[in-house]
């Protein structure tokens, strides 16, 4: 397993450019299966999770051509509708292909979808929504079988706000005759970006970005070019990195509007920043001069993204006072704090959703295994603050979501060793 070796503490400086959004790019691949022909994807993040989804596309018979951040997917030769568990187990977004494949006709079989180990990752709302569309769902133990005899538009209320379930049902409804209404939908920018793209291709989606989305089914979609929006989670992570290491960083090709919940927390903490339409500059300082925000609560968009909670918690370990971190989305997204405590943090896990962070505490380098993308990046930030050497193992988990991280960190002055 590849490792990062980071000796801290380190101060960084310069410009860093945000990649295309992982959580937009991953959905662009199933969206291509709604159309017959070649779709050009631009500003695609070059990461492992996208790689897995492209492998699935190829397994299904699509022609995939990659050149840097540009990917073309030609679905005209797609014959198969079976997604092997070897690949579905590596990506939760594999389930998003079911709707588009069923709309091409016949049956779809898929192994259990995988994903980050951040708590239960049920797919009940996908299945319930599919059934509402008239799709027969059979759990065969090692795989699911889906059959669509007669598809019908539906009204579906999501019991829990879910980003990928919203996007999945929205995509599927674009080609089902009649009007589908999705209530309690996710409002994340990636949902809006997908809806805008599908509308360019001829879909009739309204309300994306609000909690009620209406989709009037059309007969077909025309393949069009799709450019990914900037990754708001990378933007937020780089902003936190600057604040935590007391660095002055210019984050380019960003959309600060998408991280306003984090910027509001920065205001409370006294972290200085400047923003423009497509850039964000964070001017970090000695972290003991920041104030604790008292509590931070993760929430669906436009609230604080759960994915920014682990890096933000690292910053909180360096600030005077006690902060309550309340993780409301996933019940497994606080267990990494044990890793931070091993590095010297003083965090009490109150229950699976709440932790009390007492700061400031000096951090020390340790040997750490990266548990998932966002906890992994939290450990990278902790390592850059910590005194001494940190070896971060299993960085596959970080590379799943971050493109050329080591190279990009080096460009802003970080010393990061890479051991294969
Ligand atoms: N949920 C259900 N049933 C379902 C689906 C979800 O109960 O059928 C629950 C989940 O258990 C969770 C909540 O709904 O408690 C929210 O989960 P959601 O479905 O929104 O998560 P997701 O769509 O699988 C996406 C992102 C995640 C991000 C979450 C929350 C993608 C590919 N992934 O996941 O990103 O944390 O939304 O914003 O879009 C990451 O980028 O590292 C990552 C994990």
Tab-separated table of C-alpha atoms and ligand atoms in Angstrom:
chain	number	residue	atom	x	y	z
A	1	UNK	CA	0.000	0.000	0.000
A	2	UNK	CA	1.291	3.472	-0.894
A	3	UNK	CA	2.102	5.914	1.890
A	4	UNK	CA	2.554	9.633	2.454
A	5	UNK	CA	5.401	10.683	4.714
A	6	UNK	CA	4.937	14.206	6.082
A	7	UNK	CA	7.219	16.030	8.495
A	8	UNK	CA	5.654	18.963	10.298
A	9	UNK	CA	5.023	21.615	11.149
A	10	UNK	CA	4.929	23.243	7.749
A	11	UNK	CA	3.801	26.614	6.534
A	12	UNK	CA	2.493	26.847	2.990
A	13	UNK	CA	2.119	29.645	0.520
A	14	UNK	CA	0.987	30.287	-3.012
A	15	UNK	CA	-1.781	29.334	-5.368
A	16	UNK	CA	-3.689	26.089	-5.603
A	17	UNK	CA	-6.239	25.270	-8.289
A	18	UNK	CA	-9.441	23.401	-7.519
A	19	UNK	CA	-10.241	20.358	-9.677
A	20	UNK	CA	-13.621	19.487	-11.181
A	21	UNK	CA	-16.088	18.224	-8.584
A	22	UNK	CA	-15.772	14.525	-7.778
A	23	UNK	CA	-19.429	14.339	-6.831
A	24	UNK	CA	-20.462	15.913	-10.139
A	25	UNK	CA	-18.093	13.853	-12.319
A	26	UNK	CA	-19.230	10.563	-10.813
A	27	UNK	CA	-22.849	11.272	-11.826
A	28	UNK	CA	-21.938	12.485	-15.319
A	29	UNK	CA	-21.013	8.888	-16.194
A	30	UNK	CA	-24.455	7.333	-15.493
A	31	UNK	CA	-26.039	10.402	-17.140
A	32	UNK	CA	-24.208	9.513	-20.375
A	33	UNK	CA	-26.168	6.227	-20.434
A	34	UNK	CA	-29.433	8.197	-20.757
A	35	UNK	CA	-28.308	9.079	-24.278
A	36	UNK	CA	-27.267	7.209	-27.352
A	37	UNK	CA	-24.031	8.501	-28.775
A	38	UNK	CA	-20.915	10.271	-27.624
A	39	UNK	CA	-20.857	12.553	-24.593
A	40	UNK	CA	-17.854	14.813	-23.947
A	41	UNK	CA	-17.059	15.441	-20.289
A	42	UNK	CA	-14.785	18.375	-19.395
A	43	UNK	CA	-12.931	19.308	-16.210
A	44	UNK	CA	-13.294	15.721	-14.969
A	45	UNK	CA	-11.347	14.993	-11.773
A	46	UNK	CA	-8.628	12.409	-12.432
A	47	UNK	CA	-9.274	10.254	-9.376
A	48	UNK	CA	-9.700	6.588	-8.495
A	49	UNK	CA	-13.474	6.768	-7.924
A	50	UNK	CA	-14.006	8.183	-11.431
A	51	UNK	CA	-11.654	5.499	-12.776
A	52	UNK	CA	-13.868	2.768	-11.240
A	53	UNK	CA	-17.032	4.280	-12.740
A	54	UNK	CA	-15.332	4.460	-16.153
A	55	UNK	CA	-14.313	0.804	-15.821
A	56	UNK	CA	-17.961	-0.053	-15.159
A	57	UNK	CA	-18.987	1.975	-18.221
A	58	UNK	CA	-16.508	-0.068	-20.276
A	59	UNK	CA	-17.704	-3.333	-18.729
A	60	UNK	CA	-21.175	-2.392	-19.986
A	61	UNK	CA	-19.828	-1.892	-23.524
A	62	UNK	CA	-19.326	1.884	-23.687
A	63	UNK	CA	-16.300	3.288	-25.545
A	64	UNK	CA	-14.295	5.446	-23.153
A	65	UNK	CA	-11.481	7.742	-24.275
A	66	UNK	CA	-9.537	9.766	-21.686
A	67	UNK	CA	-7.183	12.640	-22.265
A	68	UNK	CA	-6.231	14.527	-19.115
A	69	UNK	CA	-9.366	16.028	-17.619
A	70	UNK	CA	-11.389	15.296	-20.759
A	71	UNK	CA	-13.320	12.082	-21.110
A	72	UNK	CA	-15.563	10.945	-23.913
A	73	UNK	CA	-18.108	8.183	-23.416
A	74	UNK	CA	-19.853	6.650	-26.375
A	75	UNK	CA	-22.806	4.537	-25.280
A	76	UNK	CA	-24.049	3.568	-28.746
A	77	UNK	CA	-22.516	0.088	-28.500
A	78	UNK	CA	-23.787	-0.719	-24.994
A	79	UNK	CA	-25.238	-4.237	-24.912
A	80	UNK	CA	-24.705	-5.510	-21.392
A	81	UNK	CA	-26.804	-4.580	-18.396
A	82	UNK	CA	-24.874	-6.523	-15.772
A	83	UNK	CA	-22.565	-4.733	-13.315
A	84	UNK	CA	-20.260	-7.206	-11.607
A	85	UNK	CA	-19.916	-7.072	-7.842
A	86	UNK	CA	-16.126	-6.775	-8.297
A	87	UNK	CA	-16.719	-3.244	-9.607
A	88	UNK	CA	-20.030	-2.263	-7.979
A	89	UNK	CA	-18.455	-2.982	-4.591
A	90	UNK	CA	-15.865	-0.280	-5.230
A	91	UNK	CA	-18.308	2.570	-5.913
A	92	UNK	CA	-21.608	3.482	-4.307
A	93	UNK	CA	-22.462	5.502	-7.423
A	94	UNK	CA	-22.657	2.223	-9.425
A	95	UNK	CA	-26.329	2.036	-8.322
A	96	UNK	CA	-26.908	5.271	-10.266
A	97	UNK	CA	-26.494	3.352	-13.525
A	98	UNK	CA	-29.545	1.176	-12.863
A	99	UNK	CA	-32.173	3.741	-13.994
A	100	UNK	CA	-30.385	4.793	-17.204
A	101	UNK	CA	-29.692	1.125	-18.110
A	102	UNK	CA	-33.294	0.070	-17.488
A	103	UNK	CA	-34.501	2.880	-19.722
A	104	UNK	CA	-32.442	1.282	-22.510
A	105	UNK	CA	-34.626	-1.812	-22.035
A	106	UNK	CA	-34.637	-5.203	-20.361
A	107	UNK	CA	-33.284	-6.227	-17.012
A	108	UNK	CA	-30.395	-4.936	-14.953
A	109	UNK	CA	-28.351	-6.900	-12.447
A	110	UNK	CA	-25.823	-5.362	-10.100
A	111	UNK	CA	-23.722	-6.509	-7.162
A	112	UNK	CA	-24.059	-4.640	-3.883
A	113	UNK	CA	-22.827	-1.046	-4.242
A	114	UNK	CA	-19.823	-0.128	-2.066
A	115	UNK	CA	-18.593	3.248	-0.840
A	116	UNK	CA	-16.806	4.951	2.064
A	117	UNK	CA	-16.897	3.297	5.484
A	118	UNK	CA	-18.665	6.191	7.186
A	119	UNK	CA	-21.658	4.413	8.665
A	120	UNK	CA	-24.617	2.562	7.191
A	121	UNK	CA	-24.962	3.317	3.489
A	122	UNK	CA	-28.458	1.975	2.829
A	123	UNK	CA	-30.030	2.053	-0.643
A	124	UNK	CA	-33.625	1.679	0.544
A	125	UNK	CA	-34.717	5.030	-0.926
A	126	UNK	CA	-33.311	4.129	-4.344
A	127	UNK	CA	-35.246	0.858	-4.250
A	128	UNK	CA	-38.460	2.459	-2.962
A	129	UNK	CA	-38.222	5.185	-5.612
A	130	UNK	CA	-37.595	2.612	-8.367
A	131	UNK	CA	-40.664	0.652	-7.217
A	132	UNK	CA	-42.729	3.862	-7.373
A	133	UNK	CA	-41.688	4.073	-11.067
A	134	UNK	CA	-43.043	0.539	-11.607
A	135	UNK	CA	-39.642	-1.186	-11.528
A	136	UNK	CA	-39.604	-4.695	-10.050
A	137	UNK	CA	-36.724	-5.101	-7.577
A	138	UNK	CA	-35.422	-8.494	-6.475
A	139	UNK	CA	-32.724	-8.967	-3.845
A	140	UNK	CA	-30.966	-12.213	-4.839
A	141	UNK	CA	-28.462	-12.158	-1.999
A	142	UNK	CA	-25.256	-11.492	-3.902
A	143	UNK	CA	-26.891	-9.142	-6.410
A	144	UNK	CA	-30.004	-7.108	-7.142
A	145	UNK	CA	-32.158	-7.721	-10.196
A	146	UNK	CA	-34.282	-4.901	-11.640
A	147	UNK	CA	-36.949	-5.263	-14.312
A	148	UNK	CA	-38.969	-2.493	-15.905
A	149	UNK	CA	-42.080	-3.666	-17.743
A	150	UNK	CA	-44.126	-0.510	-17.761
A	151	UNK	CA	-42.555	2.601	-16.328
A	152	UNK	CA	-44.768	5.305	-14.827
A	153	UNK	CA	-44.135	8.780	-13.473
A	154	UNK	CA	-44.479	9.060	-9.700
A	155	UNK	CA	-44.513	11.382	-6.728
A	156	UNK	CA	-41.902	10.342	-4.187
A	157	UNK	CA	-41.037	11.859	-0.803
A	158	UNK	CA	-37.497	11.057	0.398
A	159	UNK	CA	-37.688	10.063	4.095
A	160	UNK	CA	-34.028	11.226	4.415
A	161	UNK	CA	-32.480	13.869	2.219
A	162	UNK	CA	-30.111	11.929	-0.025
A	163	UNK	CA	-27.868	13.417	-2.698
A	164	UNK	CA	-27.339	10.351	-4.866
A	165	UNK	CA	-30.908	9.022	-4.441
A	166	UNK	CA	-32.254	12.437	-5.568
A	167	UNK	CA	-29.944	12.430	-8.591
A	168	UNK	CA	-30.770	8.810	-9.440
A	169	UNK	CA	-34.539	9.269	-9.432
A	170	UNK	CA	-34.226	12.632	-11.209
A	171	UNK	CA	-32.156	11.064	-14.010
A	172	UNK	CA	-34.485	8.085	-14.347
A	173	UNK	CA	-37.599	10.287	-14.494
A	174	UNK	CA	-36.282	12.333	-17.444
A	175	UNK	CA	-37.362	9.594	-19.875
A	176	UNK	CA	-40.510	8.326	-18.136
A	177	UNK	CA	-43.742	9.700	-19.656
A	178	UNK	CA	-45.711	11.980	-17.325
A	179	UNK	CA	-44.664	14.296	-14.504
A	180	UNK	CA	-42.575	13.001	-11.616
A	181	UNK	CA	-42.361	15.058	-8.442
A	182	UNK	CA	-39.524	14.453	-5.964
A	183	UNK	CA	-40.116	15.945	-2.528
A	184	UNK	CA	-37.577	16.519	0.254
A	185	UNK	CA	-34.896	16.366	-2.441
A	186	UNK	CA	-31.232	17.220	-1.887
A	187	UNK	CA	-30.320	20.808	-2.904
A	188	UNK	CA	-26.537	20.301	-3.320
A	189	UNK	CA	-24.853	22.226	-6.176
A	190	UNK	CA	-23.995	18.901	-7.856
A	191	UNK	CA	-27.745	18.116	-8.131
A	192	UNK	CA	-28.319	21.518	-9.728
A	193	UNK	CA	-25.377	21.054	-12.093
A	194	UNK	CA	-26.700	17.666	-13.212
A	195	UNK	CA	-30.207	19.069	-13.771
A	196	UNK	CA	-28.834	22.015	-15.783
A	197	UNK	CA	-26.836	19.632	-17.933
A	198	UNK	CA	-29.763	17.269	-18.544
A	199	UNK	CA	-31.961	20.255	-19.454
A	200	UNK	CA	-29.369	21.268	-22.060
A	201	UNK	CA	-29.726	17.755	-23.461
A	202	UNK	CA	-33.485	18.237	-23.748
A	203	UNK	CA	-34.811	17.145	-20.337
A	204	UNK	CA	-37.568	19.126	-18.607
A	205	UNK	CA	-36.485	19.433	-14.997
A	206	UNK	CA	-37.559	22.310	-12.794
A	207	UNK	CA	-36.875	23.101	-9.151
A	208	UNK	CA	-33.413	21.494	-8.883
A	209	UNK	CA	-31.623	23.291	-6.066
A	210	UNK	CA	-34.854	23.402	-4.041
A	211	UNK	CA	-36.440	20.579	-2.085
A	212	UNK	CA	-39.159	19.916	-4.697
A	213	UNK	CA	-38.032	18.838	-8.147
A	214	UNK	CA	-40.482	18.259	-11.005
A	215	UNK	CA	-39.525	16.285	-14.053
A	216	UNK	CA	-41.672	16.079	-17.144
A	217	UNK	CA	-40.632	12.992	-19.077
A	218	UNK	CA	-39.385	13.493	-22.638
A	219	UNK	CA	-38.868	10.932	-25.416
A	220	UNK	CA	-35.120	11.242	-25.781
A	221	UNK	CA	-32.084	13.239	-24.761
A	222	UNK	CA	-29.372	14.498	-27.096
A	223	UNK	CA	-25.738	13.941	-26.037
A	224	UNK	CA	-24.090	17.271	-25.178
A	225	UNK	CA	-20.832	18.427	-23.652
A	226	UNK	CA	-20.752	18.673	-19.834
A	227	UNK	CA	-18.160	20.731	-17.922
A	228	UNK	CA	-17.876	19.883	-14.220
A	229	UNK	CA	-18.312	22.608	-11.591
A	230	UNK	CA	-15.367	23.258	-9.227
A	231	UNK	CA	-15.111	20.840	-6.317
A	232	UNK	CA	-16.558	22.692	-3.311
A	233	UNK	CA	-15.171	20.074	-0.918
A	234	UNK	CA	-11.643	20.612	-2.229
A	235	UNK	CA	-12.215	24.362	-1.961
A	236	UNK	CA	-13.298	24.028	1.664
A	237	UNK	CA	-10.477	21.611	2.452
A	238	UNK	CA	-7.808	23.970	1.050
A	239	UNK	CA	-9.372	26.873	2.968
A	240	UNK	CA	-9.205	24.873	6.214
A	241	UNK	CA	-5.648	23.792	5.373
A	242	UNK	CA	-4.615	27.470	5.085
A	243	UNK	CA	-6.322	28.422	8.361
A	244	UNK	CA	-4.893	25.413	10.242
A	245	UNK	CA	-1.301	25.859	9.069
A	246	UNK	CA	-1.360	29.668	9.396
A	247	UNK	CA	-0.704	29.961	5.663
A	248	UNK	CA	-1.714	32.460	3.026
A	249	UNK	CA	-3.294	30.501	0.183
A	250	UNK	CA	-4.975	31.655	-2.986
A	251	UNK	CA	-7.518	29.036	-4.031
A	252	UNK	CA	-8.184	29.403	-7.733
A	253	UNK	CA	-10.965	28.145	-9.990
A	254	UNK	CA	-13.253	27.917	-6.955
A	255	UNK	CA	-16.849	28.923	-6.359
A	256	UNK	CA	-16.921	30.577	-2.896
A	257	UNK	CA	-20.740	30.632	-3.007
A	258	UNK	CA	-20.661	26.873	-2.535
A	259	UNK	CA	-18.733	27.070	0.755
A	260	UNK	CA	-20.577	29.919	2.434
A	261	UNK	CA	-21.472	27.827	5.488
A	262	UNK	CA	-17.746	27.299	6.095
A	263	UNK	CA	-17.009	30.995	5.510
A	264	UNK	CA	-19.689	31.884	8.096
A	265	UNK	CA	-17.842	29.676	10.612
A	266	UNK	CA	-14.570	31.400	9.632
A	267	UNK	CA	-16.239	34.750	10.429
A	268	UNK	CA	-17.105	33.508	13.934
A	269	UNK	CA	-13.610	32.173	14.406
A	270	UNK	CA	-11.877	35.305	13.145
A	271	UNK	CA	-10.218	33.556	10.180
A	272	UNK	CA	-9.491	36.204	7.546
A	273	UNK	CA	-10.366	35.612	3.922
A	274	UNK	CA	-11.045	37.481	0.694
A	275	UNK	CA	-13.241	36.248	-2.109
A	276	UNK	CA	-13.972	36.923	-5.746
A	277	UNK	CA	-16.275	35.265	-8.220
A	278	UNK	CA	-13.966	32.326	-8.876
A	279	UNK	CA	-11.326	32.546	-6.165
A	280	UNK	CA	-10.939	32.456	-2.422
A	281	UNK	CA	-7.893	33.670	-0.522
A	282	UNK	CA	-7.468	32.539	3.075
A	283	UNK	CA	-4.974	34.471	5.135
A	284	UNK	CA	-4.124	32.160	8.007
A	285	UNK	CA	-2.412	33.271	11.169
A	286	UNK	CA	-1.322	31.816	14.513
A	287	UNK	CA	-4.303	29.552	15.319
A	288	UNK	CA	-4.309	30.480	19.019
A	289	UNK	CA	-5.609	33.871	17.881
A	290	UNK	CA	-8.778	32.323	16.470
A	291	UNK	CA	-11.919	31.961	18.617
A	292	UNK	CA	-13.914	28.756	19.060
A	293	UNK	CA	-17.234	28.956	17.206
A	294	UNK	CA	-18.836	27.102	20.179
A	295	UNK	CA	-20.396	24.431	18.014
A	296	UNK	CA	-20.350	23.293	14.408
A	297	UNK	CA	-23.208	21.267	12.980
A	298	UNK	CA	-23.147	19.405	9.679
A	299	UNK	CA	-26.247	19.767	7.571
A	300	UNK	CA	-27.520	19.203	4.068
A	301	UNK	CA	-26.602	22.004	1.629
A	302	UNK	CA	-26.445	24.953	2.114
A	303	UNK	CA	-25.421	23.931	5.642
A	304	UNK	CA	-21.923	22.771	6.566
A	305	UNK	CA	-21.016	19.752	4.402
A	306	UNK	CA	-20.423	16.567	6.387
A	307	UNK	CA	-17.370	16.021	4.156
A	308	UNK	CA	-15.721	19.144	5.593
A	309	UNK	CA	-16.305	18.065	9.183
A	310	UNK	CA	-13.118	15.935	9.594
A	311	UNK	CA	-10.697	18.635	8.307
A	312	UNK	CA	-12.540	21.326	10.289
A	313	UNK	CA	-12.197	19.248	13.452
A	314	UNK	CA	-8.416	19.225	12.970
A	315	UNK	CA	-8.458	23.038	12.856
A	316	UNK	CA	-10.583	23.115	16.025
A	317	UNK	CA	-7.898	21.142	17.908
A	318	UNK	CA	-5.620	24.173	17.450
A	319	UNK	CA	-8.031	26.846	18.731
A	320	UNK	CA	-8.449	27.914	22.356
A	321	UNK	CA	-11.688	26.701	23.937
A	322	UNK	CA	-14.154	23.842	23.625
A	323	UNK	CA	-16.139	23.218	20.464
A	324	UNK	CA	-19.008	20.788	20.030
A	325	UNK	CA	-18.871	18.993	16.684
A	326	UNK	CA	-22.318	17.643	15.810
A	327	UNK	CA	-22.316	15.272	12.821
A	328	UNK	CA	-25.937	14.874	11.760
A	329	UNK	CA	-25.617	13.036	8.431
A	330	UNK	CA	-23.557	9.860	9.028
A	331	UNK	CA	-23.207	7.853	12.225
A	332	UNK	CA	-19.710	6.608	11.329
A	333	UNK	CA	-18.066	9.897	10.511
A	334	UNK	CA	-16.503	10.699	13.882
A	335	UNK	CA	-14.505	7.554	14.554
A	336	UNK	CA	-11.368	9.030	12.969
A	337	UNK	CA	-11.059	11.285	16.034
A	338	UNK	CA	-9.339	8.374	17.715
A	339	UNK	CA	-6.533	8.909	15.162
A	340	UNK	CA	-6.320	12.606	16.046
A	341	UNK	CA	-6.230	11.745	19.757
A	342	UNK	CA	-3.317	9.396	19.043
A	343	UNK	CA	-1.560	12.415	17.540
A	344	UNK	CA	-2.173	14.413	20.735
A	345	UNK	CA	-5.624	15.959	20.264
A	346	UNK	CA	-8.028	16.144	23.175
A	347	UNK	CA	-11.387	15.114	21.757
A	348	UNK	CA	-14.131	13.334	23.680
A	349	UNK	CA	-16.496	11.236	21.611
A	350	UNK	CA	-19.835	11.759	23.376
A	351	UNK	CA	-21.855	9.468	21.068
A	352	UNK	CA	-21.669	8.458	17.378
A	353	UNK	CA	-22.890	11.933	16.376
A	354	UNK	CA	-21.207	14.286	18.852
A	355	UNK	CA	-17.661	15.104	19.901
A	356	UNK	CA	-16.175	17.764	22.168
A	357	UNK	CA	-12.914	19.232	20.936
A	358	UNK	CA	-10.702	20.920	23.515
A	359	UNK	CA	-7.947	23.136	22.122
A	360	UNK	CA	-5.302	24.105	21.578
A	361	UNK	CA	-3.259	20.921	21.809
A	362	UNK	CA	0.091	20.321	20.113
A	363	UNK	CA	-0.027	17.384	17.689
A	364	UNK	CA	2.767	14.820	17.250
A	365	UNK	CA	3.627	12.786	14.150
A	366	UNK	CA	2.456	9.127	14.217
A	367	UNK	CA	1.908	6.148	11.932
A	368	UNK	CA	-1.706	6.374	10.789
A	369	UNK	CA	-3.853	4.380	8.359
A	370	UNK	CA	-6.239	6.441	6.248
A	371	UNK	CA	-9.807	5.193	6.865
A	372	UNK	CA	-11.721	7.074	4.127
A	373	UNK	CA	-11.317	10.076	1.807
A	374	UNK	CA	-12.310	12.858	4.175
A	375	UNK	CA	-10.800	11.410	7.346
A	376	UNK	CA	-7.662	10.734	5.300
A	377	UNK	CA	-7.403	14.367	4.285
A	378	UNK	CA	-7.964	15.399	7.915
A	379	UNK	CA	-4.918	13.315	8.851
A	380	UNK	CA	-2.887	14.997	6.071
A	381	UNK	CA	-3.745	18.425	7.564
A	382	UNK	CA	-2.978	17.147	11.073
A	383	UNK	CA	0.383	15.843	9.819
A	384	UNK	CA	1.254	19.259	8.370
A	385	UNK	CA	0.571	20.844	11.786
A	386	UNK	CA	2.166	18.104	13.897
A	387	UNK	CA	5.677	18.115	15.274
A	388	UNK	CA	7.719	15.290	13.709
A	389	UNK	CA	7.059	12.657	11.079
A	390	UNK	CA	3.657	11.199	10.216
A	391	UNK	CA	3.403	8.165	7.948
A	392	UNK	CA	-0.055	7.882	6.401
A	393	UNK	CA	-0.754	4.411	5.099
A	394	UNK	CA	-3.539	3.277	2.729
A	395	UNK	CA	-3.537	6.535	0.785
A	396	UNK	CA	-5.609	4.799	-1.884
A	397	UNK	CA	-8.435	6.069	0.316
A	398	UNK	CA	-7.264	9.660	-0.233
A	399	UNK	CA	-6.484	9.234	-3.925
A	400	UNK	CA	-10.031	7.974	-4.480
A	401	UNK	CA	-11.130	11.597	-4.068
A	402	UNK	CA	-8.142	13.900	-4.598
A	403	UNK	CA	-6.277	14.346	-7.816
A	404	UNK	CA	-2.443	14.491	-7.666
A	405	UNK	CA	-2.639	15.683	-4.072
A	406	UNK	CA	1.054	15.228	-3.315
A	407	UNK	CA	2.085	17.218	-6.413
A	408	UNK	CA	-0.384	20.010	-5.685
A	409	UNK	CA	0.686	20.292	-2.048
A	410	UNK	CA	4.322	20.416	-3.117
A	411	UNK	CA	3.494	23.342	-5.419
A	412	UNK	CA	2.410	25.374	-2.361
A	413	UNK	CA	5.593	24.536	-0.515
A	414	UNK	CA	4.714	21.330	1.339
A	415	UNK	CA	7.265	18.562	1.724
A	416	UNK	CA	5.393	15.324	1.177
A	417	UNK	CA	7.141	12.021	0.632
A	418	UNK	CA	5.440	9.284	-1.410
A	419	UNK	CA	6.392	5.679	-0.716
A	420	UNK	CA	5.071	2.966	-3.023
B	1	LIG	N1	-29.819	7.347	3.290
B	1	LIG	C1	-30.765	6.409	3.569
B	1	LIG	N2	-31.256	5.652	2.546
B	1	LIG	C2	-30.836	5.792	1.255
B	1	LIG	C3	-29.863	6.764	0.981
B	1	LIG	C4	-29.353	7.524	2.019
B	1	LIG	O1	-31.152	6.238	4.718
B	1	LIG	O2	-31.322	5.057	0.382
B	1	LIG	C5	-29.256	8.175	4.374
B	1	LIG	C6	-27.777	7.856	4.649
B	1	LIG	O3	-27.648	6.759	5.518
B	1	LIG	C7	-27.301	9.139	5.274
B	1	LIG	C8	-28.132	10.191	4.572
B	1	LIG	O4	-29.239	9.519	3.970
B	1	LIG	O5	-27.593	9.143	6.650
B	1	LIG	C9	-27.391	10.994	3.544
B	1	LIG	O6	-26.724	10.127	2.639
B	1	LIG	P1	-26.673	10.477	1.094
B	1	LIG	O7	-27.457	9.421	0.364
B	1	LIG	O8	-27.009	11.903	0.859
B	1	LIG	O9	-25.180	10.268	0.766
B	1	LIG	P2	-24.719	9.874	-0.645
B	1	LIG	O10	-25.624	10.442	-1.662
B	1	LIG	O11	-24.423	8.431	-0.688
B	1	LIG	C10	-23.233	11.960	-1.167
B	1	LIG	C11	-21.787	12.200	-1.420
B	1	LIG	C12	-21.015	12.007	-0.139
B	1	LIG	C13	-21.542	12.999	0.890
B	1	LIG	C14	-23.045	12.785	1.079
B	1	LIG	C15	-23.684	13.793	2.001
B	1	LIG	C16	-21.585	11.441	-3.688
B	1	LIG	C17	-21.001	10.447	-4.620
B	1	LIG	N3	-21.325	11.244	-2.411
B	1	LIG	O12	-23.329	10.627	-0.702
B	1	LIG	O13	-19.660	12.309	-0.418
B	1	LIG	O14	-20.882	12.801	2.117
B	1	LIG	O15	-23.706	12.877	-0.193
B	1	LIG	O16	-23.545	15.064	1.477
B	1	LIG	O17	-22.217	12.396	-4.114
B	1	LIG	C18	-17.334	12.105	-0.266
B	1	LIG	O18	-17.274	12.878	-1.221
B	1	LIG	O19	-16.326	11.760	0.384
B	1	LIG	C19	-18.648	11.561	0.117
B	1	LIG	C20	-18.799	10.517	0.914
